[in-house]
Each structure stands twice: as structure tokens, then as C-alpha cells.
XYZ file of C-alpha atoms in Angstrom:
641
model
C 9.745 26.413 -20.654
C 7.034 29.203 -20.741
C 4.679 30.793 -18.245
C 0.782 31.088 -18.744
C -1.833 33.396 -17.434
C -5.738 34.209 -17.637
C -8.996 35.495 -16.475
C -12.212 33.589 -16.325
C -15.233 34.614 -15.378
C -17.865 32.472 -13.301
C -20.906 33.953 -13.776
C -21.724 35.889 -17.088
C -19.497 36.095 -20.655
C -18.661 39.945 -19.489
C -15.760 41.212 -21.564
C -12.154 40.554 -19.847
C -9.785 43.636 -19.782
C -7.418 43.047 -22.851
C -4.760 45.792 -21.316
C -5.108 43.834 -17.850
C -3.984 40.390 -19.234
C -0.939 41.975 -21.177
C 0.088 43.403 -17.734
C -0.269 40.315 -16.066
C 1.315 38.005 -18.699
C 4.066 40.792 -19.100
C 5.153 40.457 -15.229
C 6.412 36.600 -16.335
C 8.047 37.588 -19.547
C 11.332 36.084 -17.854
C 9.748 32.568 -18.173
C 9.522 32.975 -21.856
C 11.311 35.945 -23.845
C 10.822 34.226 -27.740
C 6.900 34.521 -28.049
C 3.769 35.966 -26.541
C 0.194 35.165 -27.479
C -3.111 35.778 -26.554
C -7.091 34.491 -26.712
C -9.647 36.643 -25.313
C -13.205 36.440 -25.919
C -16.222 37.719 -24.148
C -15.935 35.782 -20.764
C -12.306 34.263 -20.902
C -8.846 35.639 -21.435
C -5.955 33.094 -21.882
C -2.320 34.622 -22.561
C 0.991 32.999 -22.970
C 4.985 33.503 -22.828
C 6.906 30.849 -24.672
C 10.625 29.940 -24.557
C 10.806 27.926 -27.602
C 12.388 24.663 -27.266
C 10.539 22.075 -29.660
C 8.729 22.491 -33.075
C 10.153 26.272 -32.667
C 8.072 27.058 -35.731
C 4.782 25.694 -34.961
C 4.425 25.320 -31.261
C 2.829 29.154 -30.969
C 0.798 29.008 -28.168
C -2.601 29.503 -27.485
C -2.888 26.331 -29.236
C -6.346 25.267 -30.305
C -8.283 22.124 -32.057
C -9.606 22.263 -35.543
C -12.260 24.129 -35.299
C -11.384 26.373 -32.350
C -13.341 25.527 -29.664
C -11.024 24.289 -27.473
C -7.595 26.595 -26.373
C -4.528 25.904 -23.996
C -1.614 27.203 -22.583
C 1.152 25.091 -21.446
C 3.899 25.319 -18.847
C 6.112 22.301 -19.257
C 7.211 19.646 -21.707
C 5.523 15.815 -22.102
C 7.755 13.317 -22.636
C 5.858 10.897 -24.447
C 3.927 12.828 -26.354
C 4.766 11.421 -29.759
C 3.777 7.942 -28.572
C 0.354 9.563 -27.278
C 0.085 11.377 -30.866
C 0.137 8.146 -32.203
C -2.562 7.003 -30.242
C -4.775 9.998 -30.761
C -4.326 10.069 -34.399
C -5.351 6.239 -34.401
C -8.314 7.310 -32.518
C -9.201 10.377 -35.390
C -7.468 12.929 -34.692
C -5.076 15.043 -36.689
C -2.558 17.520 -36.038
C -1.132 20.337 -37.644
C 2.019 20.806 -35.571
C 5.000 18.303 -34.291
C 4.752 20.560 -30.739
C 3.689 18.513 -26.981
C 1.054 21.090 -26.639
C -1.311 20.015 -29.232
C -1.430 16.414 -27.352
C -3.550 18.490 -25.061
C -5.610 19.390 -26.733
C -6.812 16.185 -28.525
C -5.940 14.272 -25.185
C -9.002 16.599 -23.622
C -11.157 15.805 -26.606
C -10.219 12.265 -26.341
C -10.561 11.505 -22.625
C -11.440 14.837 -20.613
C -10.113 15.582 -17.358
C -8.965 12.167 -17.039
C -6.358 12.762 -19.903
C -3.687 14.068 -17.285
C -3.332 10.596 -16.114
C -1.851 9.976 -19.579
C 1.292 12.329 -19.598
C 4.822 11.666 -18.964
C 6.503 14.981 -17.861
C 6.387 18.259 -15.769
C 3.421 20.697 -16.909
C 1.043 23.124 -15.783
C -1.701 24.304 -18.391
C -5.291 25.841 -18.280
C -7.806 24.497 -21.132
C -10.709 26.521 -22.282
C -13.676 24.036 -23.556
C -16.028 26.509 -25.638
C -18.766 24.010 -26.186
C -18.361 23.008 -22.531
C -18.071 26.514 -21.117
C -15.622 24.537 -18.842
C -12.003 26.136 -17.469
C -9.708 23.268 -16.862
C -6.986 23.664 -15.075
C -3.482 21.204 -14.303
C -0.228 20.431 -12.224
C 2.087 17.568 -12.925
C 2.397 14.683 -10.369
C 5.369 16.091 -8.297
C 5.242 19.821 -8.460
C 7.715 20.764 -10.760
C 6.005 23.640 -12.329
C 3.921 26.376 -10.615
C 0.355 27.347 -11.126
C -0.916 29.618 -8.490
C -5.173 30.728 -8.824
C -7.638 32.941 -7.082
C -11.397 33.514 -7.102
C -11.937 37.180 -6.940
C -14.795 39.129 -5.374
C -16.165 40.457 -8.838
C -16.675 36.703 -10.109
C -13.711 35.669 -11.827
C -11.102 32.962 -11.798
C -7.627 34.702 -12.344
C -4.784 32.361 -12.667
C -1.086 32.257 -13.448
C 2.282 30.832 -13.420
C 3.900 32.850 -10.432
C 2.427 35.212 -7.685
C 3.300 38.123 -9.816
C 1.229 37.629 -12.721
C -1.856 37.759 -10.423
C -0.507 41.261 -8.240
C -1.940 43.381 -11.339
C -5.046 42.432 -10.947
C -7.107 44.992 -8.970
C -9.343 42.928 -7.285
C -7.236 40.562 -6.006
C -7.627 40.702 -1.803
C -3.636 41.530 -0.397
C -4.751 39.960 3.060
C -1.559 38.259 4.504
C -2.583 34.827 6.037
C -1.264 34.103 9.402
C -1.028 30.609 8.571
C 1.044 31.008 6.005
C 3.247 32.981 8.083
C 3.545 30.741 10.096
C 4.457 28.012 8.350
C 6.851 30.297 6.622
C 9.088 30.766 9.894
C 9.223 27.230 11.030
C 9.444 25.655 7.430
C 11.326 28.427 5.192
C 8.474 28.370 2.507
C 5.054 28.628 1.716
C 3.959 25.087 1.676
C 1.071 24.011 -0.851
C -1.349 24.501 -1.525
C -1.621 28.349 0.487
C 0.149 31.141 -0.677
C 1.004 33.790 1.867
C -2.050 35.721 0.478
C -5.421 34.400 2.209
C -7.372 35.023 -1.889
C -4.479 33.259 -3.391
C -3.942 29.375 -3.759
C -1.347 27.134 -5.261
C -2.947 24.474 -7.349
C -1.431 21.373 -5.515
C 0.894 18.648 -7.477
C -1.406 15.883 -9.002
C -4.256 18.233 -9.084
C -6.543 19.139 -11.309
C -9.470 22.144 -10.631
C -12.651 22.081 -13.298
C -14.631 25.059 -13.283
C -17.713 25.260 -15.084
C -19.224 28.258 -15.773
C -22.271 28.955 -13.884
C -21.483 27.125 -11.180
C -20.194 27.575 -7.761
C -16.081 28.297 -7.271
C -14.774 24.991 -7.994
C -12.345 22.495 -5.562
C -9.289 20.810 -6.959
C -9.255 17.294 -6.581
C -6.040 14.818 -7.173
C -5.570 12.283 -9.743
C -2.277 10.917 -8.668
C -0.327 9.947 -5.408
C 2.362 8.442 -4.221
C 2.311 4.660 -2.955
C 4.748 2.367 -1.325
C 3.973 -1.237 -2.380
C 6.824 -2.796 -0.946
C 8.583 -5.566 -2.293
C 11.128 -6.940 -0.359
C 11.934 -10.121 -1.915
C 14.237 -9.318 -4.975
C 17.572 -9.494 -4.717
C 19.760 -6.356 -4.032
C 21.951 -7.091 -7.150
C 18.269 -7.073 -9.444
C 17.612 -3.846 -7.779
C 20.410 -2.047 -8.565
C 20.181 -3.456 -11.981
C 16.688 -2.450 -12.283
C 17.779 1.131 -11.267
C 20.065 1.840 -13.496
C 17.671 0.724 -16.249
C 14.636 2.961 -14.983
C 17.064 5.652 -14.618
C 18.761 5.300 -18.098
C 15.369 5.385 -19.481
C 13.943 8.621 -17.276
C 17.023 10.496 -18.674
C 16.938 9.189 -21.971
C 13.319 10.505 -23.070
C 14.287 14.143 -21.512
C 16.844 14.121 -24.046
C 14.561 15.690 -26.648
C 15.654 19.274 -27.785
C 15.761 21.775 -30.106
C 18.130 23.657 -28.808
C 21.098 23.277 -26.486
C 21.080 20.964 -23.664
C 22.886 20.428 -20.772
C 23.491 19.546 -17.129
C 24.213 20.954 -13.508
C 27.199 18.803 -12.487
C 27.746 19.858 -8.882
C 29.772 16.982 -8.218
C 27.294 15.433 -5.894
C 25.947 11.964 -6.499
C 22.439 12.660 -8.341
C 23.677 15.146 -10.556
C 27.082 13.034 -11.251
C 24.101 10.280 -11.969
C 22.206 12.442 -14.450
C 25.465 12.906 -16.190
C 26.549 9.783 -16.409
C 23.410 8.298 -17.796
C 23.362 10.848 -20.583
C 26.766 10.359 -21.484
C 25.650 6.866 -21.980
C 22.356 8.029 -24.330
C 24.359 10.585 -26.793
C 27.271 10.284 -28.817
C 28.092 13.942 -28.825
C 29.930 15.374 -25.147
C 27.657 16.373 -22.891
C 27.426 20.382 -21.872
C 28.038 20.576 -18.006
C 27.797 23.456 -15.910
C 29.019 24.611 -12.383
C 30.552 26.974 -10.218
C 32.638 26.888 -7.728
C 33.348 29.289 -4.027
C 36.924 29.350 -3.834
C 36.193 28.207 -0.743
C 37.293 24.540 0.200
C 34.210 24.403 3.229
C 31.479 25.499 0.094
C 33.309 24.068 -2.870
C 32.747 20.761 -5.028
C 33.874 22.132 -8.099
C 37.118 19.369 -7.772
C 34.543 16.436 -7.494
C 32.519 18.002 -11.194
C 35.678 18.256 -12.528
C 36.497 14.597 -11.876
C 33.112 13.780 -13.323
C 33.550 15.894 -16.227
C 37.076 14.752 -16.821
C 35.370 10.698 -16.524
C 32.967 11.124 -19.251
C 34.651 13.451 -21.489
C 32.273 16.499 -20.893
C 32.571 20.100 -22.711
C 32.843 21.576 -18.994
C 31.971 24.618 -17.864
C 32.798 26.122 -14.787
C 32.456 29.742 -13.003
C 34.576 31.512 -9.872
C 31.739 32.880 -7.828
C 32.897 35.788 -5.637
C 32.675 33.970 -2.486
C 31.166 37.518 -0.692
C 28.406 37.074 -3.457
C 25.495 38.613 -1.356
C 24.508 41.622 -3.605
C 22.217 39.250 -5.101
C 20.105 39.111 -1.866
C 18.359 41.999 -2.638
C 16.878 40.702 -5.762
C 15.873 37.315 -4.400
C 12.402 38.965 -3.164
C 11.456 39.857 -6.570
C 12.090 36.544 -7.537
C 10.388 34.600 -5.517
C 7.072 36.711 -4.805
C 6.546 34.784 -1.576
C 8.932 34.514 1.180
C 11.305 32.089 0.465
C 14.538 31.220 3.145
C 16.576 28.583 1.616
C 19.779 30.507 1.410
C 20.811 28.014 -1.697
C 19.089 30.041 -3.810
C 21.598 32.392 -3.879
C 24.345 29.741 -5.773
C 21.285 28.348 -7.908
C 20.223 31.115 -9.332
C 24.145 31.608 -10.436
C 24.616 28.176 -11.857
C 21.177 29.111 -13.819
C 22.911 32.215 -15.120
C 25.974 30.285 -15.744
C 24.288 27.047 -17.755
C 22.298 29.961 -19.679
C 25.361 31.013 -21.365
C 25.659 27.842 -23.040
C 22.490 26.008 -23.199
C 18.460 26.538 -23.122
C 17.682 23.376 -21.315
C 19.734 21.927 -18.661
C 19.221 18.674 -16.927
C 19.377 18.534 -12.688
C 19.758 16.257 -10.059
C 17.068 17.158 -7.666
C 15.026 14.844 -6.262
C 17.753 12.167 -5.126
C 17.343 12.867 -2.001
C 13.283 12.657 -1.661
C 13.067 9.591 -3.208
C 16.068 7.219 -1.627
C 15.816 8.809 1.557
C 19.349 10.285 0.968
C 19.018 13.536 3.836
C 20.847 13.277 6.873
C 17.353 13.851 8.971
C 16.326 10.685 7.772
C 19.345 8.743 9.570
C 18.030 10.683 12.959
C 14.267 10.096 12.265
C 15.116 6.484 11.863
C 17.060 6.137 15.343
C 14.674 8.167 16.831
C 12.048 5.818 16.137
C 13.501 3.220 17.013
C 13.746 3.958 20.783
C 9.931 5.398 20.641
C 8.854 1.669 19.608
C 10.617 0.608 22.707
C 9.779 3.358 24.981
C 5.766 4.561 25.085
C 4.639 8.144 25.066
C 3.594 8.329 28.328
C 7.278 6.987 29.401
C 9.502 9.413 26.873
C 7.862 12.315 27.357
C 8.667 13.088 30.791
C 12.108 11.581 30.830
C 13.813 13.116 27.347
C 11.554 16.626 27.866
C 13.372 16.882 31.305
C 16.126 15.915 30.234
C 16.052 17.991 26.780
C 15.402 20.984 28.921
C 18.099 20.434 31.355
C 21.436 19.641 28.579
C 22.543 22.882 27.735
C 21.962 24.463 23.644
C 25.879 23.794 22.518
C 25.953 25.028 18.248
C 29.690 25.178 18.819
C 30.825 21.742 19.746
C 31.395 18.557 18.127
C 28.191 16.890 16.754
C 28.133 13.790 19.881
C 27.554 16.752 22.377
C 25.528 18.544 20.909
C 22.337 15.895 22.548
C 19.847 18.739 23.093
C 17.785 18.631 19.903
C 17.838 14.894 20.570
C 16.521 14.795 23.159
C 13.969 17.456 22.778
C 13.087 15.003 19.892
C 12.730 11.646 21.388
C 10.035 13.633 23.693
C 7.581 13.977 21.347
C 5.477 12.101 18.705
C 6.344 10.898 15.313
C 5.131 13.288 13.572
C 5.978 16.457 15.792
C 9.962 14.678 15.848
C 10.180 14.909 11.941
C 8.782 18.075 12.357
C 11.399 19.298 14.625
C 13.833 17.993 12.498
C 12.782 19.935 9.196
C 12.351 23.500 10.803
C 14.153 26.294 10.576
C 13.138 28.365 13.724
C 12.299 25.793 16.687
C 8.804 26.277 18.024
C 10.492 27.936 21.084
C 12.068 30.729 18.973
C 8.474 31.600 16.938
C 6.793 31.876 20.371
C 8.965 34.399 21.521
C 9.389 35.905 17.895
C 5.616 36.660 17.548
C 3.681 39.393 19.183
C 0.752 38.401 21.334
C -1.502 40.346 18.651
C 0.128 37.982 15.396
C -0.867 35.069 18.136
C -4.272 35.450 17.944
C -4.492 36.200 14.319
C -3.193 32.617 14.252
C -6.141 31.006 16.414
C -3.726 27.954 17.827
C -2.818 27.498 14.110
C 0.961 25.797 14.430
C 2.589 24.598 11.410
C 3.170 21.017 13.045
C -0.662 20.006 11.835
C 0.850 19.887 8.480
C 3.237 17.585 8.787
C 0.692 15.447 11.368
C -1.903 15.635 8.017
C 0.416 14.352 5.759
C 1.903 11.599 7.920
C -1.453 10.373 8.787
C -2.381 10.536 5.014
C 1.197 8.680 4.067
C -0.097 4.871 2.373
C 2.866 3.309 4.227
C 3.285 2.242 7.884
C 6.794 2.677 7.539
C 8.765 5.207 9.308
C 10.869 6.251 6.948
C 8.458 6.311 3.911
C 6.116 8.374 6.026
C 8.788 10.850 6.410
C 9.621 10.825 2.494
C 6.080 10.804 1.699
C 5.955 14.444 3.985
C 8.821 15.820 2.102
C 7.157 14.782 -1.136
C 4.153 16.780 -0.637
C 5.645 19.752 1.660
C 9.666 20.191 0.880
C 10.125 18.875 -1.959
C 7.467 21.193 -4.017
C 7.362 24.564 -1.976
C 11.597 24.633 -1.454
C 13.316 22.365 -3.912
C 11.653 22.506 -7.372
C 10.686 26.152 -6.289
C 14.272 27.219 -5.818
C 15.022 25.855 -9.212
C 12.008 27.123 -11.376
C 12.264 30.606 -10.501
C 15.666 30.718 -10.146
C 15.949 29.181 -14.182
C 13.206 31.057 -15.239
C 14.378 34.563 -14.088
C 17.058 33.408 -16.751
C 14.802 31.518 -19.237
C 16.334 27.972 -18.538
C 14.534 24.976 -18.886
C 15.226 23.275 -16.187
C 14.271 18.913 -16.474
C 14.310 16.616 -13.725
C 14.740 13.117 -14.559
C 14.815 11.427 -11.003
C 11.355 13.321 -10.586
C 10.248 10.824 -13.404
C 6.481 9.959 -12.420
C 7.099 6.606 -12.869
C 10.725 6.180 -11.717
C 9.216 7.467 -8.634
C 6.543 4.596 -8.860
C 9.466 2.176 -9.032
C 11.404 3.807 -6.196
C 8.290 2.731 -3.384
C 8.669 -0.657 -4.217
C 12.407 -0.757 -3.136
C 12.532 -1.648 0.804
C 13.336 0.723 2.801
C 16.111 -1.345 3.887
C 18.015 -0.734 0.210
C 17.338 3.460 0.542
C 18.458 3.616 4.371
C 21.609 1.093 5.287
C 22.550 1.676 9.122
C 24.325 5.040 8.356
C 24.352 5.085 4.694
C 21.624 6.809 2.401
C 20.413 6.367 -0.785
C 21.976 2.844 -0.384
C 20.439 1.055 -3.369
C 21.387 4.460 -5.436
C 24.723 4.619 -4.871
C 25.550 0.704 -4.961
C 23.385 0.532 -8.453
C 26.035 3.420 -9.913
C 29.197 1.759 -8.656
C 30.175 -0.058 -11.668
C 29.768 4.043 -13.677
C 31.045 6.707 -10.313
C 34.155 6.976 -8.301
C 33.594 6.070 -4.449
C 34.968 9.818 -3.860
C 32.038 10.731 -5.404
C 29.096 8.143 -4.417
C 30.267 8.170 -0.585
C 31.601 11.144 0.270
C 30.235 13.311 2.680
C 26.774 15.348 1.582
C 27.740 19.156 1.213
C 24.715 20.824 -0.690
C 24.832 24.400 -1.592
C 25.469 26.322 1.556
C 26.673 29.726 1.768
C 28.962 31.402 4.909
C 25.670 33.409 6.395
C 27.187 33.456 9.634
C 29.833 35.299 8.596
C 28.203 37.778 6.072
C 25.874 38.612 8.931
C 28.730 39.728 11.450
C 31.295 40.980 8.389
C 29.981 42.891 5.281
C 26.519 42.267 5.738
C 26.391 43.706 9.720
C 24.352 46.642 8.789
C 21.721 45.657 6.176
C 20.868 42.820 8.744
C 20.569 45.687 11.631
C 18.470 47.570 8.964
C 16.068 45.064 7.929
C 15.318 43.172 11.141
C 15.159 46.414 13.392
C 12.811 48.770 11.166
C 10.989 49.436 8.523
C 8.479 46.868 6.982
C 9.001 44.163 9.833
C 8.299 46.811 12.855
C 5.513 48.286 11.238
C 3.888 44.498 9.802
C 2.901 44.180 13.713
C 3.972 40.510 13.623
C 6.601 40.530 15.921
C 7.995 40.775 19.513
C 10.441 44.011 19.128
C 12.706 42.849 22.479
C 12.836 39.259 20.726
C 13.887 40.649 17.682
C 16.409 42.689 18.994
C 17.918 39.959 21.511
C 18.917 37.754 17.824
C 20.626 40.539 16.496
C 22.590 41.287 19.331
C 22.850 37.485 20.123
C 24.407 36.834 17.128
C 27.105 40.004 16.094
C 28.361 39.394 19.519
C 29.047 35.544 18.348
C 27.253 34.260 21.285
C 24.794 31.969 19.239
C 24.907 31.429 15.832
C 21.363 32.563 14.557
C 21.941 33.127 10.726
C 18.933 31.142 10.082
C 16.222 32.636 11.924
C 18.030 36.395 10.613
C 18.260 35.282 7.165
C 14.515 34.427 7.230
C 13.617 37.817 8.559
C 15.414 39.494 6.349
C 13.652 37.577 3.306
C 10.056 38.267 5.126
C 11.142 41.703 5.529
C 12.499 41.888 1.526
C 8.388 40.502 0.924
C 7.131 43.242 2.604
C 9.042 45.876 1.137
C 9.104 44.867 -2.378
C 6.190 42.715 -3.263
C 3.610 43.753 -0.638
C 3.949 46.996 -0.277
C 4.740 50.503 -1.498
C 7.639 49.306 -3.789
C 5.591 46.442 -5.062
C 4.362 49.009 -7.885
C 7.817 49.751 -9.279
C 9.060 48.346 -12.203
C 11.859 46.331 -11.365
C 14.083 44.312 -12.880
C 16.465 42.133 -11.913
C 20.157 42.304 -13.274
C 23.013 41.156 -11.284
């Protein structure tokens, strides 16, 4: 895995500042600690950090074509890239290295922008066309690796793998955007393709941006989406058979290394999967890596064990302190943007651990996304069912007053607690899933913002998202709608960003086999009947792996990677919380209602409500401000825990 950076400039050929793209390809030197490079002539600046991992000799980076004219750099790895040098070399081309990048390369020559359409993998690059005086840049299909871009007020294109790699560039505008903001607090992220700076953008998944020069900024466009084409008439027992295939094949090609590989084996179904198929595809043991809490509520380790212990793994597994919150600190720095998903804390440990013992480590995610295997899915489903029976103009009024009158109860057993139901059935499709997915209710960010952040926002709520990509969904299903909105919000700006910063910060390659383009493909034809069964998810998924998993494994209850915030916040962690919420950087940002701010605190060390989740995201917008946007953002820092 590697990181990329560069300057281009619209207008003119003026000279790019040499010192200027070392600083900003030096703030990502995590991504790739074996190699830098660098291509800089008068009107472009391209510069690269490379983590070797195939054709180690020959896969330096900038890469170019024969005669030099045309130059990438490359975030990612293509899985069928021999088969396409093949092709290209039948076509007239020749190569001088054995190395994915150079595919590029001839693959622009060969077909132009359209050449993404041809790649099997995860990758973000940018491609400088001298003859063409064309900038080219790319994301893969799902959003597995980053590439974040801004047009500057002095005429140039400045882009780069993470947030940071852009923050030395002086005339980059620092303007927060409200929006973002927002949709920070009710979703825990930054979805794409806005950054929480108003100058800064994220190139979307399945995008592509051409910019010639001379011309006006240029818009990305897509050249991929997701579609559902149902097919309901094969038999369960071909499905699952068909499954296991497409999977065995996804993991198989990812197999491909020069160095150590591996897998996270949290015990969980997907990753259990992932291991599993590549015990099947290698004859040597497979490398697995996990930790474990000490702490039967947050532990699985017993489950990877199992797992390990089934297919003969070499096994490795680390005791995380389970009052592991020093790290919290750091996670800022990581992340540039605000980021909330408190699982970040245990992945960026298992990263540390795999590390250790491999380069490139195989996960899991994904699962979930693609056979519907979240618990909000199970809800969304019932609670569309009664809004086919009951109109609009009926459930409104009668859940909303009845949602308002059945009291908040966090503390008792799950049948009681009706509220959010309720509150849910009340509204539309789109603003139910919505409810569903947030992280501060839309109650809590009224009375968390001041009246002065309100207008910045101009009626902006974060719900229009969700609305945009339901109504752009090419299903009229219910429950692929709400996949298809966690495909293009959660699953890129949470998930695979949780995972490629968190491997990065520790040079892990990170692959993601259930993310496979075209295992994806296959997934929308499966009914949604075989993904959601009456209370089961991921159906199809876990009936297909039967005859390879343990039912302990396949059907026990979902845990994922929580940590105890509720406690931390009223034990050890009482005063930072205090600290961060109630001064400093989140007092003097102007964004919020002081008395609302001061009610959670109090609210929650006196253990009336639990509100670790709207404190924990505070305390992450507050770590932003601090040590990204503001004074501290100039320090060098650097991460060791």
C-alpha cells in the first residue's frame, strides 16, 4: 500500500514548489516507509510513498511509459493485472517491470479514461498525460482507498491521499463547512464526497475527475454503480453454491504477495469466511491475527481461537489492556477529519498487532453491506412493512404522538424500550433509515447547536443525504435501498476509513475480498429474501458456509468491536471528558449551545442517561479542532502508542 500526492496547475506551466511537495508527501510517509519518489516539471508535481509489496525491485514509483510522457502514482493493488498485461502487450505494448502500476499506464494509452472500467482491485492514482496536458485522476468502485483534492485560489489542483498531505499547502482555504458538521454529528463521519473543509473534496468511489489544462476546474463523473438485477428463481442450494465459488475466487486472486500475508480473524462470521477460504487456496498455514479485552461483554478472542484451531492457523493473539484509552488522544491525528466510531480504537491495535507479523493482511469488512447482515436492517424491514399498510397521512399523527408520549428508557430490556420505534414508524422511508443510522437524534443536534451555527447551516440537515441516495438507489426494494445508502455513505466514510488509516498509520496493507467489484455484482442478484430471513441476516452467507464454520460461529449473536465508553467516561476518563467538552476549542469554535453542552455532561457522570455517544463525538470534534485545525496543527507530531 502507498500514498500519493501532487500539484497541478490549471492555467500556465509555472514552476511547482519542489520543497512544498516533499512536505506534503512527507506528512503520509506512514502509508509507505520503503520508497519515496518524485516528478516535477514546470506546471505539474507528482510525488509518491511506497510500501513495497510486489515486484519490490522494479515497482519504483512515479512510473512512466517508454518515452516519458505519461507518469502515475498509485494507491492500491489490481488484481488482474497480469491477465490485462497480457492483453496490452497483445495490443503493442511492452513493459519493463512485473509491478500492477505499469498496467496503468499502458491501460491509459490503450483506452483513456475509460481504462478504469478494466481493473480488478482497490486503487486510487493520478496520471499525468504530457502530450495531452491532461491530469487524470481515480477511485476504485467501493471506496477502499482515499483520494481527497482541492482547487486553490492561485490556479492549481492540489491532491493527495489523506487530509494531511494537502494542510501544507498555503493556499489551501481552512473554512470549516457547516454541512459537513453537520453531517458529522448525526452520522459520525464526513460522508463523501465533502470533507469538513468547504476548499477540500473527497473524490467519490467509482469516480474519475479529468482536468485539462486550460480549461475550467473540472467535475468528477462516475463510471461504475451498484445495481440490483434480481433474480429470484434459482434455487437456494445453487446460491449458496454459487457463493462459495465467487467468494473462493475473490480471496483467491488477493492472495498475491511478496511479502507476508495474513488475516484479521475476529471470530465473527466474514472474517472466519475470509479465513476459511484461504485456508482452502494455500498449502502453507495461514497467519491470523487478533486481540482480545479480557472482557467476556467485548471479547471474541474464544470464537478466533476455535477458527484458528479448525484450520490449523499460525495464530496470533494480543491481551489489550481493557482501560486502553490513552490511544484516544492520537486518534485526531489519524484521522484528519472528525471521525466517531469508537472501533477505531481496537482496529488500529489489531493493525499494530498483524504488523508484527505480516505486511498485508486480509479483512472481513464488507459482510455486512452487502448481505444486509446489520441489525438496523431487521428494524428497517418491519418498519416498512407497517408503512405499506398504514399511509403517511395516517402514521404520522398516531406513532409521532405516541413516540412523544412513551417515555426514553436506555436501561431496560430491548421490548420496552418502543420509543425510537415509534418515533420511526412516524416518518418516511428515508428519514426512518435515517434515524436508525445516527448517532445524535435530530432532537439532540437542535439543542446541541447555537442559533448562530444554525444559520451558518441555511436548513441544511443531514437527512437530504440519505433522501438523495435512496431516491438514486436502482432498486424498489426496501432493503436494497437501504444497502445501496450504506454503500455510498457508511460503508466508505466509516468502515473502509477506519481500516485504511488505522493500517496505514502502521504501514499494513489492508485487502478486502468481500468488497470484490464483482462479487458485489453477484451479491444484487441474490433476492433479498436469501440476505434477510425473518430475523436472520446474511441468510444466504451463512447457510452457503455451513458445510466449512461451526453454528457457534455463523449464528451467534453480532458483537462488533465495541469498547466500555460509558464507563471510561464516568471512571478514568471523568476529567478529560469535563475538559474537552466544557472549554477550550469547542467553546471558542462558536458551534454550540454552552447550557446543552453542559446538561450531557452532567446527565451522564450522574448515570442518569447514558450519553457516551454524543460525548465521545465531541470529544473527537474537539481533538479536530485542537490538533488538526488549529494552533497545534503546526506541530510535528507523531504518533507512538
Amino acid at each position: 500500500m502507498c500514498g500519493l500526492t501532487g500539484i497541478f496547475d490549471l492555467g500556465d506551466r509555472r514552476s511547482v514548489d519542489r520543497a512544498m511537495l516533499r512536505e506534503m508527501n512527507d506528512a503520509i510517509g506512514h502509508r509507505g516507509p520503503d520508497d519515496d519518489g518524485f516528478y516535477v516539471e514546470p506546471g505539474v508535481g507528482l510525488g509518491h510513498r511506497r510500501l513495497s509489496i510486489i515486484d519490490l525491485a522494479g515497482g519504483h514509483q512515479p512510473m512512466f511509459n517508454e518515452d516519458e510522457t505519461i507518469c502515475v502514482v498509485y494507491n492500491g493493488e489490481i488484481y488482474n493485472f497480469a491477465a490485462l498485461a497480457r492483453t496490452l502487450s497483445e495490443k503493442g505494448h511492452h513493459f519493463q517491470t512485473r509491478s500492477d502500476t505499469e498496467v496503468i499506464v499502458h491501460a491509459w494509452e490503450e483506452w483513456g479514461p475509460s481504462c478504469v472500467e478494466h481493473f480488478r482491485g482497490m486503487f486510487a492514482f493520478a496520471l499525468y498525460d504530457k502530450n495531452r496536458q491532461t491530469l487524470f485522476l481515480a477511485r476504485d468502485r467501493l471506496g477502499i482507498k482515499p483520494l481527497y483534492y482541492a482547487f486553490t485560489d492561485d490556479g492549481f489542483l492540489i491532491f493527495g491521499s489523506e487530509l494531511k498531505s494537502l494542510l501544507p499547502y498555503p493556499g489551501l482555504g481552512r473554512e470549516l463547512d457547516p454541512r459537513s458538521v453537520e453531517d458529522f454529528f448525526a452520522l459520525g463521519y464526513v460522508p463523501d464526497p465533502r470533507s469538513i473543509y468547504k476548499s477540500v473534496q473527497k473524490l467519490a468511489p467509482a469516480h474519475i475527475l479529468v482536468q485539462q489544462r486550460g480549461k475550467a476546474p473540472a467535475s468528477p463523473h462516475a463510471y461504475w454503480d451498484m445495481r440490483f438485477d434480481r433474480n429470484d428463481g434459482i434455487p437456494e442450494g445453487e446460491q449458496a453454491d454459487a457463493l462459495r465459488a465467487n467468494l473462493e475466487e475473490a480471496v483467491r486472486i488477493r492472495l498475491v504477495s511478496e511479502v507476508p500475508l495474513g488475516a484479521f480473524l475476529s471470530g465473527g462470521v466474514d472474517s472466519s469466511a475470509v479465513v476459511a477460504m484461504m485456508a482452502k487456496a494455500q498449502p502453507d498455514p495461514v497467519n491470523t491475527c487478533s486481540i482480545s479485552f479480557g472482557d467476556k461483554d467485548y471479547d471474541e478472542s474464544l470464537y478466533a481461537r476455535k477458527v484458528a484451531k479448525q484450520f490449523k492457523t499460525t495464530h496470533h493473539e494480543r491481551l489489550v489492556d481493557p482501560e486502553d484509552f490513552d490511544l484516544l488522544m492520537h486518534l485526531p491525528q489519524i484521522y484528519d477529519e472528525p471521525f466517531a466510531d469508537s472501533s477505531a480504537l481496537p482496529t488500529y491495535r489489531v493493525c499494530e498487532e498483524a504488523r508484527r507479523h505480516v505486511t498485508v493482511a486480509l479483512s472481513g469488512d464488507g459482510g455486512d453491506e452487502v448481505f444486509a447482515g446489520y441489525r438496523r436492517y431487521r428494524w428497517h424491514d418491519y418498519e416498512e412493512r407497517v408503512r405499506r399498510v398504514l399511509p403517511q397521512a395516517l402514521r404520522g399523527p398516531l406513532f409521532g404522538l405516541a413516540g412523544g408520549i412513551y417515555p426514553k428508557m436506555d436501561w431496560a430490556p430491548r421490548p420496552l424500550r418502543a420509543k425510537s420505534t415509534l418515533q420511526a414508524l412516524a416518518r418516511s422511508s428515508a428519514e426512518g433509515y435515517f434515524h436508525s443510522v445516527s448517532i445524535l437524534s435530530n432532537d439532540v443536534r437542535e439543542s446541541l447547536y447555537s442559533e448562530a451555527f444554525k444559520r451558518d447551516l441555511q436548513g441544511y440537515r443531514a437527512v437530504e443525504l440519505i433522501q438523495h441516495h435512496m431516491e438514486k438507489a436502482p432498486t424498489d426494494h426496501h432493503l436494497s435501498r437501504a444497502q445501496y445508502v450504506d454503500m455510498k455513505t457508511y460503508l466508505p466514510g466509516d468502515i473502509l476509513t477506519k481500516v485504511d488509516r488505522a493500517s496505514m498509520a502502521h504501514s499494513l496493507e489492508v485487502r478486502v475480498p468481500l468488497l470484490d467489484h464483482q462479487f458485489v455484482e453477484w451479491s444484487g442478484s441474490v433476492a433479498p429474501s436469501l440476505k434477510l430471513r425473518n430475523r436472520e441476516g446474511k441468510y444466504i452467507f451463512k447457510k452457503s458456509l455451513e458445510p466449512m464454520l461451526p453454528n457457534d460461529v455463523l449464528y451467534r449473536p453480532k458483537m462488533g468491536f465495541a469498547v466500555p465508553l460509558a464507563r471510561w467516561f464516568r471512571g478514568p476518563l471523568k476529567a478529560r471528558v469535563r475538559e474537552a467538552v466544557l472549554g477550550g476549542a469547542l467553546f471558542e469554535s462558536g458551534f454550540f449551545n454552552q447550557a446543552c453542552l453542559h446538561q450531557l455532561v452532567e446527565s451522564h457522570m450522574s448515570g442518569v442517561r447514558d450519553h457516551s455517544q454524543p460525548l465521545w463525538a465531541l470529544m473527537m470534534f474537539a481533538g479536530f479542532l485542537d490538533r488538526v485545525h488549529g494552533k497545534k496543527a503546526k506541530e510535528t507530531q507523531k504518533v507512538a502508542v
